[in-house]
Amino acid sequence: MSKEKSQLKEVSDVAKNIWLAGLGAYGRAFDEAQERYEQASKETPRLFTELVEKGRNLESQARTAIDDVASKGKGTATSLEERINKVRANLGFGGVSVEDFERLEKKVDALAKKVNSLSAAQKKAPAKRAAASKAAAE
């Protein structure tokens, strides 16, 4: 009986050590997460401040560039519009009017109606064939 108690105590000790190892792993993970959180919370304000400063610089550069273009007059704006129109034409977007879109929309609507009516007719056709074959069988 003493041998059984000894084995039971050994098993109990192993189980307890496994439990303690799990708790230790949890504690270590918690401590590491806490350290990383503290480190991130210290760095975040500095990073945010750097980003705000960079944004200010970029905004200043953009305003300067816009003011330069505006001060040069309409010639620059016109050439920019010409370039945009040229790119649109090269991509096939040039010359499309509102009327063109309206015509296309009407054609698409007409095609959609035809497809819907053909689809409905196709759904009815099997039912008619079944009724005709049933009538022929009788």
Short mmCIF file of N, CA, C and O in Angstrom, two decimals:
data_model
loop_
_atom_site.label_atom_id
_atom_site.label_comp_id
_atom_site.label_asym_id
_atom_site.label_seq_id
_atom_site.Cartn_x
_atom_site.Cartn_y
_atom_site.Cartn_z
N MET A 1 0.82 -1.18 0.00
CA MET A 1 0.00 0.00 0.00
C MET A 1 0.87 1.25 0.00
O MET A 1 0.49 2.24 -0.61
N SER A 2 1.97 1.23 0.62
CA SER A 2 2.86 2.37 0.68
C SER A 2 3.43 2.66 -0.70
O SER A 2 3.68 3.81 -1.05
N LYS A 3 3.63 1.60 -1.51
CA LYS A 3 4.12 1.78 -2.87
C LYS A 3 3.08 2.52 -3.70
O LYS A 3 3.41 3.40 -4.50
N GLU A 4 1.80 2.21 -3.51
CA GLU A 4 0.71 2.87 -4.23
C GLU A 4 0.63 4.33 -3.83
O GLU A 4 0.42 5.20 -4.67
N LYS A 5 0.78 4.62 -2.55
CA LYS A 5 0.75 6.00 -2.08
C LYS A 5 1.92 6.78 -2.67
O LYS A 5 1.77 7.94 -3.05
N SER A 6 3.06 6.14 -2.75
CA SER A 6 4.24 6.78 -3.30
C SER A 6 4.03 7.12 -4.78
O SER A 6 4.37 8.22 -5.24
N GLN A 7 3.43 6.18 -5.53
CA GLN A 7 3.16 6.42 -6.95
C GLN A 7 2.10 7.50 -7.12
O GLN A 7 2.20 8.36 -8.01
N LEU A 8 1.10 7.49 -6.27
CA LEU A 8 0.05 8.49 -6.32
C LEU A 8 0.62 9.88 -6.04
O LEU A 8 0.27 10.85 -6.70
N LYS A 9 1.52 9.97 -5.07
CA LYS A 9 2.15 11.24 -4.75
C LYS A 9 2.99 11.73 -5.92
O LYS A 9 3.00 12.91 -6.24
N GLU A 10 3.70 10.80 -6.59
CA GLU A 10 4.51 11.17 -7.75
C GLU A 10 3.64 11.73 -8.86
O GLU A 10 3.97 12.76 -9.46
N VAL A 11 2.53 11.05 -9.15
CA VAL A 11 1.61 11.50 -10.19
C VAL A 11 1.04 12.86 -9.82
O VAL A 11 0.94 13.77 -10.65
N SER A 12 0.70 13.02 -8.56
CA SER A 12 0.17 14.29 -8.08
C SER A 12 1.20 15.40 -8.22
O SER A 12 0.87 16.52 -8.64
N ASP A 13 2.44 15.11 -7.91
CA ASP A 13 3.52 16.10 -8.04
C ASP A 13 3.73 16.49 -9.51
O ASP A 13 3.92 17.68 -9.83
N VAL A 14 3.68 15.52 -10.40
CA VAL A 14 3.86 15.81 -11.84
C VAL A 14 2.71 16.69 -12.33
O VAL A 14 2.93 17.67 -13.04
N ALA A 15 1.49 16.35 -11.93
CA ALA A 15 0.33 17.14 -12.35
C ALA A 15 0.44 18.57 -11.82
O ALA A 15 0.16 19.53 -12.53
N LYS A 16 0.87 18.70 -10.57
CA LYS A 16 1.01 20.03 -9.98
C LYS A 16 2.10 20.82 -10.71
O LYS A 16 1.95 22.02 -10.98
N ASN A 17 3.21 20.16 -11.07
CA ASN A 17 4.29 20.84 -11.79
C ASN A 17 3.83 21.29 -13.18
O ASN A 17 4.20 22.37 -13.64
N ILE A 18 3.02 20.47 -13.83
CA ILE A 18 2.46 20.86 -15.13
C ILE A 18 1.59 22.10 -14.98
O ILE A 18 1.68 23.05 -15.75
N TRP A 19 0.75 22.08 -13.94
CA TRP A 19 -0.11 23.23 -13.66
C TRP A 19 0.72 24.48 -13.40
O TRP A 19 0.45 25.55 -13.93
N LEU A 20 1.76 24.35 -12.57
CA LEU A 20 2.61 25.50 -12.25
C LEU A 20 3.36 26.00 -13.47
O LEU A 20 3.55 27.22 -13.65
N ALA A 21 3.79 25.09 -14.35
CA ALA A 21 4.47 25.50 -15.59
C ALA A 21 3.52 26.30 -16.47
O ALA A 21 3.92 27.32 -17.07
N GLY A 22 2.27 25.88 -16.54
CA GLY A 22 1.26 26.62 -17.32
C GLY A 22 1.04 28.01 -16.76
O GLY A 22 0.97 28.99 -17.49
N LEU A 23 0.95 28.10 -15.42
CA LEU A 23 0.79 29.42 -14.79
C LEU A 23 2.01 30.30 -15.04
O LEU A 23 1.89 31.50 -15.30
N GLY A 24 3.19 29.69 -14.97
CA GLY A 24 4.42 30.45 -15.24
C GLY A 24 4.45 30.97 -16.66
O GLY A 24 4.85 32.11 -16.91
N ALA A 25 4.03 30.14 -17.63
CA ALA A 25 4.00 30.57 -19.03
C ALA A 25 3.01 31.73 -19.20
O ALA A 25 3.31 32.71 -19.90
N TYR A 26 1.87 31.62 -18.57
CA TYR A 26 0.89 32.70 -18.63
C TYR A 26 1.46 33.99 -18.04
O TYR A 26 1.34 35.06 -18.61
N GLY A 27 2.10 33.87 -16.89
CA GLY A 27 2.69 35.03 -16.23
C GLY A 27 3.76 35.69 -17.09
O GLY A 27 3.83 36.91 -17.21
N ARG A 28 4.61 34.87 -17.71
CA ARG A 28 5.66 35.41 -18.58
C ARG A 28 5.05 36.14 -19.79
O ARG A 28 5.47 37.24 -20.14
N ALA A 29 4.06 35.53 -20.41
CA ALA A 29 3.40 36.15 -21.57
C ALA A 29 2.74 37.46 -21.16
O ALA A 29 2.81 38.46 -21.88
N PHE A 30 2.10 37.48 -20.01
CA PHE A 30 1.46 38.69 -19.52
C PHE A 30 2.49 39.79 -19.29
O PHE A 30 2.28 40.94 -19.68
N ASP A 31 3.62 39.44 -18.66
CA ASP A 31 4.67 40.44 -18.40
C ASP A 31 5.23 41.00 -19.70
O ASP A 31 5.44 42.21 -19.82
N GLU A 32 5.46 40.13 -20.69
CA GLU A 32 5.99 40.60 -21.97
C GLU A 32 4.99 41.50 -22.67
O GLU A 32 5.37 42.53 -23.25
N ALA A 33 3.72 41.14 -22.62
CA ALA A 33 2.69 41.97 -23.25
C ALA A 33 2.61 43.32 -22.55
O ALA A 33 2.47 44.36 -23.21
N GLN A 34 2.72 43.31 -21.25
CA GLN A 34 2.68 44.57 -20.49
C GLN A 34 3.86 45.45 -20.86
O GLN A 34 3.70 46.66 -21.06
N GLU A 35 5.04 44.87 -21.01
CA GLU A 35 6.23 45.65 -21.39
C GLU A 35 6.06 46.25 -22.78
O GLU A 35 6.38 47.43 -22.99
N ARG A 36 5.56 45.45 -23.71
CA ARG A 36 5.36 45.96 -25.07
C ARG A 36 4.33 47.06 -25.11
O ARG A 36 4.47 48.04 -25.84
N TYR A 37 3.27 46.92 -24.32
CA TYR A 37 2.25 47.95 -24.27
C TYR A 37 2.84 49.25 -23.73
O TYR A 37 2.59 50.33 -24.28
N GLU A 38 3.60 49.15 -22.67
CA GLU A 38 4.22 50.35 -22.09
C GLU A 38 5.17 51.01 -23.07
O GLU A 38 5.21 52.23 -23.20
N GLN A 39 5.95 50.20 -23.78
CA GLN A 39 6.89 50.74 -24.75
C GLN A 39 6.12 51.44 -25.89
O GLN A 39 6.50 52.53 -26.31
N ALA A 40 5.06 50.82 -26.38
CA ALA A 40 4.27 51.41 -27.47
C ALA A 40 3.60 52.70 -27.01
O ALA A 40 3.54 53.67 -27.76
N SER A 41 3.11 52.72 -25.78
CA SER A 41 2.44 53.94 -25.31
C SER A 41 3.42 55.08 -25.12
O SER A 41 3.04 56.24 -25.19
N LYS A 42 4.69 54.78 -24.90
CA LYS A 42 5.71 55.83 -24.79
C LYS A 42 6.09 56.36 -26.17
O LYS A 42 6.34 57.54 -26.35
N GLU A 43 6.13 55.46 -27.19
CA GLU A 43 6.56 55.85 -28.52
C GLU A 43 5.45 56.49 -29.34
O GLU A 43 5.71 57.28 -30.24
N THR A 44 4.20 56.19 -29.04
CA THR A 44 3.09 56.68 -29.84
C THR A 44 3.03 58.20 -29.91
O THR A 44 2.90 58.75 -31.00
N PRO A 45 3.12 58.93 -28.80
CA PRO A 45 3.06 60.40 -28.91
C PRO A 45 4.20 60.96 -29.77
O PRO A 45 3.99 61.89 -30.55
N ARG A 46 5.38 60.39 -29.66
CA ARG A 46 6.51 60.87 -30.46
C ARG A 46 6.25 60.62 -31.94
O ARG A 46 6.44 61.50 -32.78
N LEU A 47 5.78 59.44 -32.26
CA LEU A 47 5.47 59.10 -33.64
C LEU A 47 4.37 60.01 -34.18
O LEU A 47 4.47 60.52 -35.31
N PHE A 48 3.34 60.23 -33.41
CA PHE A 48 2.24 61.10 -33.82
C PHE A 48 2.75 62.51 -34.09
O PHE A 48 2.40 63.13 -35.10
N THR A 49 3.58 63.01 -33.21
CA THR A 49 4.15 64.35 -33.38
C THR A 49 4.97 64.44 -34.66
O THR A 49 4.87 65.41 -35.41
N GLU A 50 5.76 63.40 -34.94
CA GLU A 50 6.56 63.39 -36.17
C GLU A 50 5.65 63.39 -37.40
O GLU A 50 5.93 64.10 -38.37
N LEU A 51 4.57 62.62 -37.36
CA LEU A 51 3.65 62.57 -38.49
C LEU A 51 2.95 63.91 -38.70
O LEU A 51 2.76 64.35 -39.84
N VAL A 52 2.56 64.57 -37.62
CA VAL A 52 1.92 65.88 -37.74
C VAL A 52 2.89 66.87 -38.37
O VAL A 52 2.52 67.64 -39.27
N GLU A 53 4.13 66.87 -37.94
CA GLU A 53 5.14 67.78 -38.49
C GLU A 53 5.35 67.51 -39.98
O GLU A 53 5.43 68.43 -40.79
N LYS A 54 5.45 66.26 -40.35
CA LYS A 54 5.63 65.89 -41.77
C LYS A 54 4.42 66.36 -42.58
O LYS A 54 4.58 66.87 -43.69
N GLY A 55 3.22 66.21 -42.03
CA GLY A 55 2.01 66.67 -42.70
C GLY A 55 2.02 68.17 -42.90
O GLY A 55 1.63 68.68 -43.96
N ARG A 56 2.46 68.92 -41.90
CA ARG A 56 2.57 70.38 -42.03
C ARG A 56 3.52 70.75 -43.17
O ARG A 56 3.23 71.65 -43.96
N ASN A 57 4.67 70.08 -43.21
CA ASN A 57 5.64 70.37 -44.27
C ASN A 57 5.06 70.09 -45.65
O ASN A 57 5.22 70.89 -46.58
N LEU A 58 4.39 68.95 -45.79
CA LEU A 58 3.79 68.60 -47.08
C LEU A 58 2.70 69.59 -47.48
O LEU A 58 2.59 69.97 -48.65
N GLU A 59 1.89 69.99 -46.51
CA GLU A 59 0.83 70.96 -46.79
C GLU A 59 1.43 72.28 -47.26
O GLU A 59 0.97 72.90 -48.22
N SER A 60 2.50 72.70 -46.60
CA SER A 60 3.17 73.94 -46.97
C SER A 60 3.73 73.86 -48.40
O SER A 60 3.57 74.79 -49.19
N GLN A 61 4.35 72.73 -48.72
CA GLN A 61 4.89 72.55 -50.07
C GLN A 61 3.77 72.56 -51.11
O GLN A 61 3.92 73.16 -52.19
N ALA A 62 2.65 71.91 -50.81
CA ALA A 62 1.54 71.86 -51.75
C ALA A 62 0.95 73.25 -51.96
O ALA A 62 0.66 73.64 -53.09
N ARG A 63 0.79 74.01 -50.88
CA ARG A 63 0.26 75.37 -51.01
C ARG A 63 1.20 76.24 -51.84
O ARG A 63 0.76 77.02 -52.68
N THR A 64 2.49 76.10 -51.64
CA THR A 64 3.46 76.86 -52.41
C THR A 64 3.36 76.51 -53.89
O THR A 64 3.36 77.39 -54.75
N ALA A 65 3.25 75.21 -54.18
CA ALA A 65 3.15 74.78 -55.58
C ALA A 65 1.86 75.30 -56.21
O ALA A 65 1.87 75.76 -57.36
N ILE A 66 0.75 75.27 -55.48
CA ILE A 66 -0.53 75.77 -56.00
C ILE A 66 -0.45 77.27 -56.24
O ILE A 66 -0.91 77.76 -57.27
N ASP A 67 0.15 77.99 -55.31
CA ASP A 67 0.29 79.43 -55.47
C ASP A 67 1.16 79.77 -56.68
O ASP A 67 0.89 80.72 -57.42
N ASP A 68 2.22 78.99 -56.91
CA ASP A 68 3.09 79.21 -58.06
C ASP A 68 2.33 79.02 -59.36
O ASP A 68 2.45 79.81 -60.29
N VAL A 69 1.52 77.96 -59.42
CA VAL A 69 0.73 77.71 -60.63
C VAL A 69 -0.28 78.82 -60.85
O VAL A 69 -0.46 79.31 -61.96
N ALA A 70 -0.93 79.27 -59.78
CA ALA A 70 -1.94 80.31 -59.89
C ALA A 70 -1.30 81.63 -60.32
O ALA A 70 -1.89 82.39 -61.08
N SER A 71 -0.09 81.91 -59.85
CA SER A 71 0.56 83.18 -60.18
C SER A 71 1.05 83.21 -61.62
O SER A 71 1.20 84.27 -62.20
N LYS A 72 1.27 82.04 -62.22
CA LYS A 72 1.73 82.00 -63.61
C LYS A 72 0.59 82.27 -64.58
O LYS A 72 0.83 82.49 -65.76
N GLY A 73 -0.63 82.21 -64.10
CA GLY A 73 -1.75 82.56 -64.96
C GLY A 73 -2.47 81.37 -65.53
O GLY A 73 -2.20 80.23 -65.21
N LYS A 74 -3.41 81.70 -66.43
CA LYS A 74 -4.26 80.67 -66.99
C LYS A 74 -3.55 79.80 -68.00
O LYS A 74 -4.00 78.72 -68.32
N GLY A 75 -2.45 80.25 -68.53
CA GLY A 75 -1.74 79.46 -69.53
C GLY A 75 -1.38 78.08 -69.02
O GLY A 75 -1.53 77.08 -69.71
N THR A 76 -0.92 78.01 -67.79
CA THR A 76 -0.55 76.74 -67.20
C THR A 76 -1.79 75.88 -66.97
O THR A 76 -1.78 74.69 -67.25
N ALA A 77 -2.85 76.51 -66.48
CA ALA A 77 -4.08 75.76 -66.23
C ALA A 77 -4.64 75.22 -67.54
O ALA A 77 -5.12 74.10 -67.61
N THR A 78 -4.57 76.05 -68.59
CA THR A 78 -5.08 75.61 -69.89
C THR A 78 -4.26 74.44 -70.41
O THR A 78 -4.81 73.46 -70.90
N SER A 79 -2.94 74.53 -70.28
CA SER A 79 -2.11 73.43 -70.78
C SER A 79 -2.37 72.16 -69.97
O SER A 79 -2.33 71.07 -70.51
N LEU A 80 -2.67 72.31 -68.69
CA LEU A 80 -2.99 71.15 -67.86
C LEU A 80 -4.30 70.53 -68.33
O LEU A 80 -4.40 69.31 -68.48
N GLU A 81 -5.29 71.37 -68.61
CA GLU A 81 -6.56 70.86 -69.12
C GLU A 81 -6.37 70.18 -70.47
O GLU A 81 -6.97 69.14 -70.75
N GLU A 82 -5.52 70.76 -71.32
CA GLU A 82 -5.25 70.15 -72.62
C GLU A 82 -4.60 68.78 -72.44
O GLU A 82 -4.94 67.83 -73.15
N ARG A 83 -3.69 68.68 -71.49
CA ARG A 83 -3.04 67.38 -71.23
C ARG A 83 -4.05 66.35 -70.75
O ARG A 83 -4.03 65.19 -71.17
N ILE A 84 -4.92 66.77 -69.85
CA ILE A 84 -5.95 65.86 -69.33
C ILE A 84 -6.85 65.39 -70.46
O ILE A 84 -7.16 64.21 -70.58
N ASN A 85 -7.28 66.33 -71.33
CA ASN A 85 -8.13 65.97 -72.45
C ASN A 85 -7.42 65.03 -73.42
O ASN A 85 -8.03 64.11 -73.97
N LYS A 86 -6.13 65.24 -73.60
CA LYS A 86 -5.34 64.37 -74.48
C LYS A 86 -5.27 62.95 -73.91
O LYS A 86 -5.44 61.97 -74.64
N VAL A 87 -5.05 62.85 -72.60
CA VAL A 87 -5.01 61.53 -71.96
C VAL A 87 -6.37 60.85 -72.07
O VAL A 87 -6.46 59.67 -72.39
N ARG A 88 -7.44 61.60 -71.86
CA ARG A 88 -8.78 61.04 -71.98
C ARG A 88 -9.03 60.52 -73.39
O ARG A 88 -9.58 59.44 -73.59
N ALA A 89 -8.63 61.31 -74.38
CA ALA A 89 -8.82 60.90 -75.78
C ALA A 89 -8.02 59.64 -76.07
O ALA A 89 -8.50 58.72 -76.74
N ASN A 90 -6.77 59.56 -75.57
CA ASN A 90 -5.94 58.38 -75.80
C ASN A 90 -6.53 57.14 -75.14
O ASN A 90 -6.34 56.03 -75.64
N LEU A 91 -7.21 57.32 -74.04
CA LEU A 91 -7.82 56.19 -73.35
C LEU A 91 -9.21 55.86 -73.88
O LEU A 91 -9.84 54.92 -73.43
N GLY A 92 -9.68 56.67 -74.81
CA GLY A 92 -11.00 56.40 -75.39
C GLY A 92 -12.14 57.04 -74.62
O GLY A 92 -13.29 56.68 -74.82
N PHE A 93 -11.83 57.97 -73.74
CA PHE A 93 -12.88 58.63 -72.97
C PHE A 93 -13.29 59.96 -73.58
O PHE A 93 -14.21 60.60 -73.14
N GLY A 94 -12.59 60.42 -74.58
CA GLY A 94 -12.88 61.72 -75.18
C GLY A 94 -14.13 61.67 -76.03
O GLY A 94 -14.48 60.67 -76.65
N GLY A 95 -14.85 62.78 -76.10
CA GLY A 95 -15.98 62.91 -77.00
C GLY A 95 -17.25 62.20 -76.56
O GLY A 95 -18.18 62.10 -77.34
N VAL A 96 -17.32 61.70 -75.37
CA VAL A 96 -18.52 61.04 -74.88
C VAL A 96 -19.41 62.10 -74.22
O VAL A 96 -18.97 62.78 -73.30
N SER A 97 -20.64 62.19 -74.73
CA SER A 97 -21.54 63.21 -74.20
C SER A 97 -22.62 62.57 -73.34
O SER A 97 -22.77 61.35 -73.29
N VAL A 98 -23.41 63.42 -72.73
CA VAL A 98 -24.52 62.95 -71.90
C VAL A 98 -25.54 62.23 -72.77
O VAL A 98 -26.10 61.20 -72.38
N GLU A 99 -25.75 62.74 -73.99
CA GLU A 99 -26.69 62.11 -74.91
C GLU A 99 -26.24 60.68 -75.26
O GLU A 99 -27.06 59.77 -75.38
N ASP A 100 -24.92 60.51 -75.44
CA ASP A 100 -24.39 59.18 -75.73
C ASP A 100 -24.71 58.22 -74.59
O ASP A 100 -25.12 57.07 -74.82
N PHE A 101 -24.50 58.68 -73.36
CA PHE A 101 -24.81 57.84 -72.20
C PHE A 101 -26.30 57.52 -72.14
O PHE A 101 -26.69 56.39 -71.83
N GLU A 102 -27.15 58.50 -72.44
CA GLU A 102 -28.60 58.27 -72.39
C GLU A 102 -29.02 57.25 -73.45
O GLU A 102 -29.84 56.37 -73.18
N ARG A 103 -28.43 57.35 -74.65
CA ARG A 103 -28.74 56.38 -75.70
C ARG A 103 -28.30 54.97 -75.28
O ARG A 103 -29.04 54.01 -75.45
N LEU A 104 -27.12 54.89 -74.73
CA LEU A 104 -26.63 53.58 -74.26
C LEU A 104 -27.51 53.02 -73.16
O LEU A 104 -27.80 51.82 -73.11
N GLU A 105 -27.96 53.90 -72.27
CA GLU A 105 -28.81 53.45 -71.17
C GLU A 105 -30.13 52.90 -71.70
O GLU A 105 -30.60 51.86 -71.25
N LYS A 106 -30.71 53.57 -72.72
CA LYS A 106 -31.95 53.08 -73.32
C LYS A 106 -31.75 51.73 -73.99
O LYS A 106 -32.58 50.83 -73.88
N LYS A 107 -30.61 51.58 -74.67
CA LYS A 107 -30.33 50.29 -75.32
C LYS A 107 -30.17 49.17 -74.28
O LYS A 107 -30.67 48.07 -74.47
N VAL A 108 -29.48 49.48 -73.20
CA VAL A 108 -29.30 48.48 -72.14
C VAL A 108 -30.63 48.11 -71.52
O VAL A 108 -30.91 46.93 -71.27
N ASP A 109 -31.50 49.11 -71.29
CA ASP A 109 -32.83 48.83 -70.75
C ASP A 109 -33.64 47.94 -71.69
O ASP A 109 -34.30 46.99 -71.25
N ALA A 110 -33.58 48.24 -73.00
CA ALA A 110 -34.32 47.43 -73.97
C ALA A 110 -33.79 45.99 -73.99
O ALA A 110 -34.57 45.03 -74.03
N LEU A 111 -32.48 45.85 -73.95
CA LEU A 111 -31.88 44.50 -73.93
C LEU A 111 -32.27 43.75 -72.66
O LEU A 111 -32.55 42.55 -72.70
N ALA A 112 -32.30 44.45 -71.52
CA ALA A 112 -32.68 43.82 -70.26
C ALA A 112 -34.13 43.32 -70.33
O ALA A 112 -34.44 42.21 -69.86
N LYS A 113 -35.01 44.11 -70.94
CA LYS A 113 -36.41 43.69 -71.08
C LYS A 113 -36.51 42.44 -71.96
O LYS A 113 -37.25 41.51 -71.66
N LYS A 114 -35.74 42.42 -73.06
CA LYS A 114 -35.76 41.25 -73.94
C LYS A 114 -35.26 40.00 -73.23
O LYS A 114 -35.83 38.92 -73.35
N VAL A 115 -34.17 40.18 -72.48
CA VAL A 115 -33.62 39.03 -71.74
C VAL A 115 -34.63 38.53 -70.72
O VAL A 115 -34.83 37.32 -70.57
N ASN A 116 -35.28 39.43 -70.02
CA ASN A 116 -36.28 39.03 -69.02
C ASN A 116 -37.45 38.30 -69.68
O ASN A 116 -37.93 37.29 -69.15
N SER A 117 -37.93 38.80 -70.84
CA SER A 117 -39.06 38.13 -71.50
C SER A 117 -38.64 36.77 -72.03
O SER A 117 -39.41 35.80 -71.94
N LEU A 118 -37.43 36.66 -72.59
CA LEU A 118 -36.94 35.36 -73.07
C LEU A 118 -36.77 34.38 -71.91
O LEU A 118 -37.08 33.19 -72.04
N SER A 119 -36.28 34.89 -70.79
CA SER A 119 -36.10 34.04 -69.62
C SER A 119 -37.44 33.54 -69.11
O SER A 119 -37.58 32.37 -68.75
N ALA A 120 -38.43 34.42 -69.08
CA ALA A 120 -39.76 34.02 -68.62
C ALA A 120 -40.37 33.00 -69.58
O ALA A 120 -40.99 32.02 -69.15
N ALA A 121 -40.18 33.21 -70.89
CA ALA A 121 -40.71 32.27 -71.88
C ALA A 121 -40.03 30.91 -71.75
O ALA A 121 -40.68 29.87 -71.90
N GLN A 122 -38.76 30.92 -71.48
CA GLN A 122 -38.03 29.67 -71.34
C GLN A 122 -38.50 28.91 -70.10
O GLN A 122 -38.56 27.68 -70.10
N LYS A 123 -38.85 29.61 -69.05
CA LYS A 123 -39.35 28.96 -67.84
C LYS A 123 -40.72 28.34 -68.08
O LYS A 123 -41.06 27.30 -67.53
N LYS A 124 -41.54 29.01 -68.92
CA LYS A 124 -42.88 28.50 -69.21
C LYS A 124 -42.84 27.33 -70.17
O LYS A 124 -43.70 26.45 -70.14
N ALA A 125 -41.86 27.27 -71.06
CA ALA A 125 -41.78 26.24 -72.09
C ALA A 125 -41.72 24.83 -71.51
O ALA A 125 -42.46 23.95 -71.97
N PRO A 126 -40.91 24.54 -70.51
CA PRO A 126 -40.90 23.18 -69.96
C PRO A 126 -42.26 22.78 -69.37
O PRO A 126 -42.67 21.63 -69.49
N ALA A 127 -42.94 23.73 -68.77
CA ALA A 127 -44.25 23.41 -68.19
C ALA A 127 -45.25 23.08 -69.30
O ALA A 127 -46.06 22.15 -69.17
N LYS A 128 -45.20 23.81 -70.44
CA LYS A 128 -46.10 23.54 -71.56
C LYS A 128 -45.78 22.18 -72.17
O LYS A 128 -46.67 21.42 -72.52
N ARG A 129 -44.47 21.86 -72.31
CA ARG A 129 -44.08 20.58 -72.88
C ARG A 129 -44.55 19.43 -71.99
O ARG A 129 -45.01 18.40 -72.46
N ALA A 130 -44.42 19.62 -70.70
CA ALA A 130 -44.85 18.58 -69.77
C ALA A 130 -46.35 18.36 -69.86
O ALA A 130 -46.82 17.22 -69.86
N ALA A 131 -47.09 19.45 -69.96
CA ALA A 131 -48.56 19.34 -70.08
C ALA A 131 -48.93 18.69 -71.39
O ALA A 131 -49.85 17.84 -71.46
N ALA A 132 -48.23 19.02 -72.49
CA ALA A 132 -48.53 18.44 -73.80
C ALA A 132 -48.21 16.95 -73.80
O ALA A 132 -48.97 16.13 -74.32
N SER A 133 -47.10 16.56 -73.22
CA SER A 133 -46.73 15.14 -73.20
C SER A 133 -47.67 14.36 -72.29
O SER A 133 -48.01 13.20 -72.58
N LYS A 134 -48.18 14.98 -71.24
CA LYS A 134 -49.13 14.31 -70.36
C LYS A 134 -50.46 14.10 -71.08
O LYS A 134 -51.07 13.04 -70.99
N ALA A 135 -50.87 15.12 -71.85
CA ALA A 135 -52.12 15.03 -72.61
C ALA A 135 -52.00 13.97 -73.70
O ALA A 135 -52.95 13.23 -73.97
N ALA A 136 -50.83 13.88 -74.32
CA ALA A 136 -50.62 12.88 -75.38
C ALA A 136 -50.62 11.49 -74.81
O ALA A 136 -51.06 10.53 -75.45
N ALA A 137 -50.14 11.33 -73.61
CA ALA A 137 -50.07 10.01 -72.98
C ALA A 137 -51.46 9.51 -72.60
O ALA A 137 -51.69 8.32 -72.53
N GLU A 138 -52.39 10.41 -72.36
CA GLU A 138 -53.72 10.01 -71.94
C GLU A 138 -54.48 9.65 -73.14
O GLU A 138 -55.11 8.86 -73.52
#
